[in-house]
Coordinates of C-alpha atoms and ligand atoms in Angstrom, one line a residue:
M1 CA -21.1 0.2 15.7
Q2 CA -23.6 0.2 12.8
Y3 CA -23.6 2.5 9.8
I4 CA -26.7 3.7 7.9
S5 CA -27.1 5.1 4.4
T6 CA -28.1 8.8 3.9
R7 CA -30.6 7.7 1.3
G8 CA -32.4 5.3 3.6
R9 CA -32.8 2.4 1.1
S10 CA -29.9 0.2 2.2
R11 CA -29.7 -1.9 5.3
P12 CA -27.4 -0.9 8.2
I13 CA -23.9 -2.4 8.0
D14 CA -20.8 -2.8 10.2
F15 CA -17.4 -1.2 9.8
Q16 CA -16.0 -4.1 7.7
E17 CA -18.7 -3.6 5.1
A18 CA -18.5 0.2 5.2
L19 CA -14.8 -0.2 4.6
L20 CA -15.3 -2.6 1.7
S21 CA -18.2 -0.8 -0.1
G22 CA -17.6 2.9 0.2
L23 CA -20.8 4.0 -1.5
A24 CA -24.1 2.4 -0.3
P25 CA -26.0 0.3 -2.8
D26 CA -28.8 3.0 -2.8
G27 CA -26.3 5.6 -3.9
G28 CA -26.0 7.1 -0.4
L29 CA -23.1 7.6 2.0
Y30 CA -22.7 5.7 5.2
V31 CA -22.8 7.6 8.5
P32 CA -22.6 6.1 12.0
Q33 CA -25.9 5.5 13.8
H34 CA -24.6 7.4 16.7
W35 CA -21.4 9.3 17.6
P36 CA -19.0 7.8 20.2
Q37 CA -18.6 10.2 23.0
F38 CA -15.4 11.5 24.6
S39 CA -15.7 13.2 28.0
P40 CA -13.6 16.3 28.8
K41 CA -11.6 14.0 31.1
E42 CA -10.9 11.5 28.3
I43 CA -9.9 14.3 26.0
Q44 CA -7.6 15.6 28.7
E45 CA -6.0 12.2 29.0
V46 CA -4.9 12.5 25.4
K47 CA -2.5 15.3 26.4
G48 CA 1.1 14.2 26.1
V49 CA 0.1 10.9 24.5
S50 CA 1.6 9.9 21.2
Y51 CA -0.2 10.4 17.9
T52 CA -0.5 6.7 17.3
E53 CA -2.0 6.0 20.8
T54 CA -4.4 8.9 20.2
A55 CA -5.4 7.4 16.9
F56 CA -6.0 4.0 18.6
R57 CA -8.3 5.6 21.2
I58 CA -10.3 7.6 18.6
I59 CA -10.6 4.9 15.9
K60 CA -11.4 1.9 18.2
P61 CA -15.1 2.7 18.8
F62 CA -15.8 3.1 15.1
V63 CA -14.2 -0.2 14.2
G64 CA -16.1 -2.2 16.8
T65 CA -15.5 -5.9 16.4
S66 CA -14.6 -5.7 12.7
I67 CA -10.9 -5.7 13.3
A68 CA -9.2 -7.2 16.4
H69 CA -7.9 -4.4 18.6
E70 CA -4.3 -5.8 18.8
R71 CA -4.2 -5.9 15.0
L72 CA -5.7 -2.4 14.8
A73 CA -2.9 -1.1 17.0
V74 CA -0.2 -2.7 14.8
M75 CA -1.8 -1.2 11.7
I76 CA -1.9 2.2 13.2
N77 CA 1.8 2.0 14.2
E78 CA 2.8 0.8 10.7
A79 CA 0.7 3.4 8.9
Y80 CA 1.9 6.3 10.9
G81 CA 5.4 4.9 10.9
Q82 CA 5.4 6.1 7.2
I83 CA 5.0 9.7 8.3
G84 CA 8.4 11.4 8.1
H85 CA 8.0 13.6 11.2
R86 CA 8.2 12.5 14.8
A87 CA 5.1 14.6 15.8
K88 CA 3.2 13.3 12.7
C89 CA 1.2 16.5 12.4
P90 CA 3.5 19.3 13.9
L91 CA 1.9 22.6 14.7
V92 CA 3.7 25.7 13.5
Q93 CA 2.8 29.1 14.8
I94 CA 2.4 31.8 12.1
G95 CA 0.7 34.5 14.1
D96 CA -0.9 35.4 17.5
N97 CA -3.0 32.3 18.4
L98 CA -2.7 31.2 14.7
F99 CA -1.3 27.8 13.9
L100 CA -0.7 25.6 11.0
C101 CA -1.2 21.9 11.5
E102 CA 1.2 20.3 9.0
L103 CA -0.4 17.2 7.5
F104 CA 2.1 16.8 4.7
H105 CA 4.9 14.7 6.1
G106 CA 3.6 11.5 4.7
P107 CA 5.0 9.6 1.7
T108 CA 3.0 11.6 -0.9
L109 CA 3.2 15.0 0.9
A110 CA -0.5 15.6 1.4
F111 CA -2.9 14.9 4.2
K112 CA -4.5 12.1 2.2
D113 CA -1.7 9.8 3.5
F114 CA -3.1 10.0 7.0
A115 CA -6.2 8.2 5.8
L116 CA -4.9 6.0 3.0
Q117 CA -1.9 4.5 4.7
L118 CA -4.3 3.2 7.4
V119 CA -7.2 2.3 5.1
S120 CA -4.9 0.2 2.8
R121 CA -3.9 -1.8 5.9
M122 CA -7.4 -2.2 7.2
L123 CA -8.7 -3.2 3.8
T124 CA -6.1 -5.9 3.1
D125 CA -6.6 -7.2 6.7
V126 CA -10.4 -7.5 6.1
L127 CA -9.9 -9.0 2.6
K128 CA -7.6 -11.6 4.0
Q129 CA -10.1 -12.4 6.7
R130 CA -12.7 -13.0 4.0
N131 CA -10.3 -14.6 1.6
Q132 CA -11.3 -12.0 -1.1
K133 CA -9.8 -9.7 -3.6
C134 CA -11.2 -6.4 -4.7
V135 CA -10.9 -3.7 -7.3
I136 CA -10.4 -0.2 -6.0
V137 CA -11.6 2.6 -8.2
G138 CA -11.1 6.2 -7.3
A139 CA -11.4 9.7 -8.8
T140 CA -8.7 12.2 -7.9
S141 CA -8.1 15.9 -8.2
G142 CA -4.4 15.0 -7.7
D143 CA -3.7 14.0 -4.1
T144 CA -6.0 11.1 -3.4
G145 CA -4.8 9.2 -6.4
S146 CA -1.1 9.5 -5.5
A147 CA -1.8 8.6 -1.8
A148 CA -3.9 5.6 -2.9
I149 CA -1.4 4.3 -5.4
E150 CA 1.4 4.7 -2.9
A151 CA -0.6 2.9 -0.2
F152 CA -1.8 0.0 -2.3
R153 CA 1.1 -0.6 -4.8
G154 CA 2.3 -4.2 -5.0
L155 CA -0.5 -5.5 -2.7
E156 CA -1.8 -8.9 -3.8
Q157 CA -5.5 -8.5 -2.7
V158 CA -6.2 -5.3 -4.7
E159 CA -6.1 -3.9 -8.2
V160 CA -6.2 -0.1 -8.2
F161 CA -7.6 2.1 -11.0
I162 CA -7.3 5.9 -10.4
L163 CA -9.1 8.4 -12.7
Y164 CA -7.6 11.9 -12.9
P165 CA -8.5 14.8 -15.1
D166 CA -6.0 14.9 -17.9
G167 CA -3.8 18.0 -17.8
K168 CA -5.4 19.3 -14.6
V169 CA -3.1 18.0 -12.0
S170 CA 0.4 19.2 -11.2
D171 CA 3.4 17.4 -12.8
I172 CA 4.5 16.1 -9.4
Q173 CA 1.0 14.8 -8.6
R174 CA 0.9 13.1 -12.0
R175 CA 4.4 11.6 -11.7
Q176 CA 3.5 10.2 -8.2
M177 CA 0.6 8.3 -9.8
T178 CA 2.3 7.3 -13.1
T179 CA 5.9 6.3 -12.0
P180 CA 5.0 3.3 -9.8
Q181 CA 5.6 0.3 -12.0
E182 CA 3.7 -2.3 -10.0
A183 CA 1.3 -4.3 -12.1
N184 CA -1.6 -3.8 -9.8
V185 CA -1.8 0.0 -10.1
H186 CA -3.2 1.9 -13.0
A187 CA -3.4 5.7 -13.5
I188 CA -6.0 6.7 -16.0
A189 CA -5.9 10.2 -17.6
V190 CA -9.6 11.0 -18.3
Q191 CA -10.4 13.7 -20.9
G192 CA -12.6 15.8 -18.5
T193 CA -12.7 17.5 -15.2
F194 CA -12.5 16.0 -11.7
D195 CA -16.3 16.1 -11.4
D196 CA -16.4 14.0 -14.6
C197 CA -14.0 11.5 -13.0
Q198 CA -16.0 11.4 -9.8
N199 CA -19.2 11.0 -11.8
L200 CA -17.7 8.0 -13.7
V201 CA -16.8 6.3 -10.5
K202 CA -20.3 6.9 -9.1
Q203 CA -21.7 5.4 -12.3
M204 CA -19.5 2.3 -11.9
F205 CA -20.9 1.8 -8.4
G206 CA -24.4 2.4 -9.7
D207 CA -23.9 -0.4 -12.2
T208 CA -24.8 -3.3 -9.9
T209 CA -23.7 -6.0 -12.3
F210 CA -20.3 -4.4 -12.9
R211 CA -19.9 -3.6 -9.2
A212 CA -20.5 -7.3 -8.2
E213 CA -18.3 -8.6 -11.1
M214 CA -15.4 -6.5 -10.0
N215 CA -16.0 -6.5 -6.3
L216 CA -15.5 -2.8 -6.4
A217 CA -14.3 -0.8 -3.4
A218 CA -14.2 3.0 -3.2
I219 CA -11.3 4.8 -1.5
N220 CA -12.5 8.3 -2.3
S221 CA -13.3 10.5 0.7
I222 CA -16.8 9.0 0.7
N223 CA -15.2 5.9 2.3
W224 CA -16.1 6.0 5.9
A225 CA -12.8 4.6 7.0
R226 CA -11.0 7.6 5.5
I227 CA -13.1 10.1 7.5
V228 CA -12.4 8.1 10.7
S229 CA -8.7 8.3 10.2
Q230 CA -8.9 12.1 9.8
I231 CA -10.8 12.7 13.0
V232 CA -7.6 11.9 14.9
Y233 CA -5.6 15.0 14.0
Y234 CA -8.4 17.3 15.1
F235 CA -8.2 15.8 18.6
Y236 CA -4.4 15.6 18.7
S237 CA -3.8 19.2 17.5
A238 CA -6.6 20.7 19.6
V239 CA -5.3 19.1 22.8
T240 CA -1.8 20.4 22.0
V241 CA -3.1 24.0 22.0
G242 CA -5.2 23.7 25.1
A243 CA -8.4 21.7 24.6
P244 CA -10.6 20.7 26.3
E245 CA -10.2 23.8 28.5
N246 CA -9.9 26.0 25.4
S247 CA -12.2 25.8 22.5
I248 CA -10.4 25.8 19.2
S249 CA -11.5 26.9 15.7
F250 CA -10.3 25.1 12.6
V251 CA -10.0 26.5 9.1
V252 CA -10.0 23.8 6.5
P253 CA -9.1 24.2 2.8
T254 CA -12.1 22.3 1.3
G255 CA -12.9 20.5 -1.9
N256 CA -14.9 17.3 -1.4
F257 CA -15.8 18.2 2.2
G258 CA -14.2 15.1 3.6
D259 CA -11.5 16.7 5.8
I260 CA -13.8 19.3 7.3
Y261 CA -16.5 16.7 7.8
A262 CA -14.0 14.8 10.0
G263 CA -13.8 18.0 12.1
Y264 CA -17.6 18.0 12.4
A265 CA -17.3 14.4 13.6
A266 CA -14.7 15.4 16.2
K267 CA -17.1 18.1 17.5
Q268 CA -20.0 15.6 17.6
M269 CA -17.7 13.3 19.7
G270 CA -17.2 16.0 22.3
L271 CA -14.1 18.0 21.2
P272 CA -14.8 21.6 22.0
V273 CA -14.6 23.3 18.5
T274 CA -16.0 26.8 18.3
D275 CA -16.1 27.2 14.5
L276 CA -15.4 24.9 11.6
V277 CA -14.5 27.2 8.7
I278 CA -14.8 26.1 5.1
A279 CA -12.1 27.7 3.1
T280 CA -12.7 27.6 -0.7
N281 CA -10.8 28.9 -3.7
Q282 CA -12.6 30.6 -6.6
N283 CA -14.7 27.4 -6.9
D284 CA -16.8 28.7 -4.0
I285 CA -20.0 26.6 -4.3
L286 CA -19.9 25.8 -0.6
Y287 CA -19.4 29.4 0.4
Q288 CA -22.3 30.4 -1.8
A289 CA -24.5 27.6 -0.5
L290 CA -23.9 28.5 3.2
N291 CA -24.7 32.1 2.4
S292 CA -27.6 31.8 0.1
G293 CA -29.1 28.4 0.8
H294 CA -28.8 27.5 -2.9
Y295 CA -26.4 24.7 -3.8
H296 CA -26.0 25.5 -7.4
I297 CA -23.4 23.9 -9.7
T298 CA -21.5 26.0 -12.2
D299 CA -18.4 25.1 -14.3
V300 CA -15.2 24.3 -12.5
R301 CA -12.6 27.1 -12.9
P302 CA -9.1 25.6 -12.8
S303 CA -7.1 27.2 -10.0
I304 CA -3.6 27.1 -8.5
S305 CA -5.1 24.9 -5.7
P306 CA -6.3 22.1 -8.0
S307 CA -7.2 19.7 -5.2
M308 CA -10.0 22.0 -4.3
D309 CA -11.3 22.5 -7.9
I310 CA -14.6 20.7 -7.2
Q311 CA -18.3 21.6 -7.6
V312 CA -19.9 18.4 -6.3
S313 CA -18.7 18.1 -2.7
S314 CA -19.7 14.5 -2.1
N315 CA -19.4 14.5 1.7
F316 CA -21.7 17.5 2.0
E317 CA -24.5 14.9 1.7
R318 CA -23.5 13.5 5.1
V319 CA -23.9 16.8 6.9
L320 CA -27.0 17.7 5.0
F321 CA -28.5 14.4 6.3
E322 CA -27.8 15.4 9.9
A323 CA -28.9 19.0 9.3
G324 CA -32.3 17.7 8.0
G325 CA -32.8 15.4 11.1
K326 CA -31.7 12.3 9.2
D327 CA -34.6 12.6 6.7
S328 CA -33.5 10.3 3.8
H329 CA -36.4 11.3 1.6
S330 CA -35.2 14.9 1.7
I331 CA -31.7 13.7 0.7
Q332 CA -33.1 11.6 -2.2
A333 CA -35.0 14.6 -3.5
K334 CA -32.0 16.9 -3.2
M335 CA -29.7 14.5 -5.0
Q336 CA -32.2 14.2 -7.8
D337 CA -32.3 18.0 -8.1
L338 CA -28.6 18.0 -8.1
Q339 CA -28.6 16.0 -11.3
K340 CA -30.5 19.0 -12.8
G341 CA -28.0 21.5 -11.5
G342 CA -28.7 22.2 -7.9
F343 CA -30.9 22.1 -4.8
K344 CA -32.3 24.3 -2.1
I345 CA -31.3 24.1 1.5
N346 CA -34.3 24.8 3.8
E347 CA -34.3 27.2 6.7
V348 CA -34.0 24.5 9.4
E349 CA -31.1 22.9 7.6
L350 CA -29.4 26.2 7.0
N351 CA -29.6 27.2 10.6
Y352 CA -28.1 23.9 11.6
L353 CA -25.3 24.2 9.1
R354 CA -24.5 27.8 10.2
K355 CA -24.4 26.7 13.8
Y356 CA -21.4 24.4 13.0
F357 CA -19.8 26.0 9.9
S358 CA -18.8 29.3 8.6
A359 CA -17.2 29.9 5.2
G360 CA -14.6 32.1 3.5
R361 CA -13.0 32.2 0.2
S362 CA -9.8 33.3 -1.5
S363 CA -9.3 34.6 -5.0
E364 CA -6.3 33.5 -7.0
R365 CA -4.6 36.9 -6.4
E366 CA -5.3 36.8 -2.7
T367 CA -3.9 33.2 -2.5
R368 CA -0.6 34.3 -4.1
Q369 CA -0.5 37.3 -1.9
V370 CA -0.9 35.3 1.2
M371 CA 1.8 32.8 0.1
A372 CA 4.3 35.7 -0.4
D373 CA 3.3 37.5 2.9
T374 CA 3.5 34.3 4.9
L375 CA 7.0 33.6 3.6
R376 CA 8.1 37.2 4.3
E377 CA 6.6 37.5 7.7
T378 CA 7.2 34.0 9.1
G379 CA 9.7 32.3 6.9
Q380 CA 7.2 29.5 6.1
V381 CA 6.7 28.4 2.5
I382 CA 3.1 27.3 2.2
C383 CA 1.2 25.4 -0.6
P384 CA -1.6 27.2 -2.4
H385 CA -4.3 25.1 -0.7
T386 CA -2.9 26.0 2.7
A387 CA -2.7 29.6 1.6
V388 CA -6.5 29.6 0.9
G389 CA -7.0 28.5 4.5
V390 CA -4.5 31.1 5.9
K391 CA -6.3 33.9 4.0
V392 CA -9.6 32.9 5.5
A393 CA -8.1 32.4 9.0
Q394 CA -6.6 35.9 8.9
E395 CA -10.1 37.3 8.1
L396 CA -11.6 35.3 11.0
K397 CA -8.9 36.5 13.4
Q398 CA -9.7 40.1 12.9
N399 CA -12.7 39.8 15.1
S400 CA -11.8 37.0 17.5
P401 CA -9.0 36.5 20.1
E402 CA -9.4 32.7 19.9
T403 CA -6.9 30.0 18.9
V404 CA -7.3 29.0 15.3
I405 CA -5.7 26.1 13.6
T406 CA -5.5 26.0 9.8
L407 CA -4.9 22.6 8.3
A408 CA -1.8 22.7 6.1
T409 CA -3.0 20.1 3.6
A410 CA 0.0 19.7 1.2
H411 CA 3.7 20.3 1.0
P412 CA 4.6 23.3 -1.0
A413 CA 7.0 21.3 -3.2
K414 CA 4.0 19.5 -4.6
F415 CA 3.1 22.8 -6.3
P416 CA 6.4 24.3 -7.4
D417 CA 4.9 26.4 -10.2
A418 CA 2.4 28.2 -8.0
V419 CA 5.1 28.7 -5.3
K420 CA 7.6 30.1 -7.7
D421 CA 5.0 32.4 -9.2
A422 CA 3.9 33.7 -5.8
C423 CA 7.2 33.7 -3.8
G424 CA 9.9 33.6 -6.4
I425 CA 11.5 30.5 -5.0
I426 CA 11.4 26.8 -6.0
P427 CA 10.5 24.6 -3.0
Q428 CA 12.7 21.5 -2.6
L429 CA 11.2 18.1 -2.7
P430 CA 12.3 15.8 0.1
D431 CA 15.1 13.5 -1.3
R432 CA 13.2 10.3 -0.8
L433 CA 10.6 11.6 -3.3
S434 CA 12.6 13.3 -5.9
K435 CA 14.6 10.1 -6.7
R436 CA 11.5 8.1 -7.2
L437 CA 9.7 10.5 -9.5
K438 CA 12.4 10.4 -12.1
G439 CA 11.3 7.0 -13.5
A440 CA 9.3 6.2 -16.7
E441 CA 5.5 7.0 -16.6
K442 CA 2.8 4.5 -17.1
I443 CA -0.4 6.2 -18.2
H444 CA -3.6 5.0 -19.8
T445 CA -5.6 7.8 -21.5
S446 CA -9.4 7.5 -21.8
P447 CA -12.3 9.6 -23.1
N448 CA -14.9 10.6 -20.6
S449 CA -16.8 7.4 -21.3
L450 CA -18.2 4.8 -18.8
S451 CA -18.3 1.9 -21.3
E452 CA -14.7 2.4 -22.5
L453 CA -13.4 2.5 -19.0
Q454 CA -15.3 -0.6 -18.0
E455 CA -13.9 -2.3 -21.1
F456 CA -10.4 -1.3 -20.1
M457 CA -10.8 -2.5 -16.5
R458 CA -12.2 -5.9 -17.6
S459 CA -9.5 -6.5 -20.1
T460 CA -6.8 -5.5 -17.6
L461 CA -8.1 -8.0 -15.0
N462 CA -8.5 -10.8 -17.5
C463 CA -4.9 -10.7 -18.7
Ligands
LIG1 C1 -7.9 16.7 -1.0 C2 -7.3 18.0 -0.7 C3 -8.0 19.1 -0.2 C4 -9.5 19.0 0.0 O1 -9.9 18.1 0.9 P1 -11.4 17.5 1.0 O2 -11.4 16.5 2.0 O3 -11.7 17.0 -0.4 O4 -12.2 18.7 1.3 C5 -7.4 20.3 0.1 N1 -6.0 20.4 0.0 C6 -5.3 19.4 -0.5 C7 -3.8 19.6 -0.7 C8 -5.9 18.2 -0.9 O5 -5.1 17.2 -1.4

């Protein structure tokens, strides 16, 4: 399987290279040259099969010959052995034909564990094969950073630098990043927003000298291997509620468009998905874009669902590329316009996008209301990100009898202040986590400056 860049100026590469590089040298994102196909019969055969076996079947065609299949199977078993629930992503019913898919039973209590636990194993395997080390750099709005640090702590082949917006992640998210004491992990509090952090990471990758010097690898959701890992739970959960005979809709609390893009991938691969619903908080750029055709950046407004406080949804480029018939010139032009504040989506692209996606949004007040209502009516405590999804799902259900799965992206205990405010209770952290988070914090603070960060990374590696 080969991967091509959305910007069309880099050569096609295999899975190993896509895994190692993240961003293409031309600034684009890698997408598969074609989508592996699963027939209704093959989808049916997933029924009753374990999560790990499902994962193996779905992931295998994407990996090709980059990782031997026996080793891939071992990695999948180890990675999902870290998830503290037998079903891995249990479905919980919260209404007529309305389900939550709980993706927060991993070690850092957010869905990011599903990708990063596997990606860390694939990456170290490939680095060992090549006798290489690498530097991982990532920007986080809270959950990617903790999942990455957890997945890579103490590993010899990798040095990890995670940039997070200072003061804009929850205490628990921060502690998950700053309490690991292993020398190879570094949490950096950047004086700026998540978009600033993401921009710094993109600039590091754009600096070809620095990139080569460090052997940089990206583990943000732009990394293709992360998307691949996330496709699995769409298949697994859809089959559990009746696919392929029934077509299912998914509502996905969205920030960087990685998780919902994995749903799009599942649909391209043959999973019958009626609607992929983008659920946004008050940072509703994707909702606006789908409605108006204008993707226009405004300031980020911090919300109680911080992992979705994003204006530049990186993975949106992947679906725009397909919407425009894989026209990399059009993507180049759009991304240049984005530097100046926004771009226009043309009629053809917009029709394509609307065929696959719809969008809804939830205000802060509505999100709190849904958290309180859900607890009262179902006994379930949900996190504010999940609540954004549930709000949008309930709207959708008003005019459709169809089965809807909302992805429950984080454990409520990760956001105790928001839960207490909305529901009047303090959600309990699982024991295994609360003990660990009590330790001392290791934080490096940095201004929003590329040169200072590069200096820090160089000096860290040289000592
Ligand atoms: C990362 C995250 C999201 C957004 O996911 P994307 O793939 O960036 O769209 C939503 N909810 C939670 C809890 C997250 O950690």
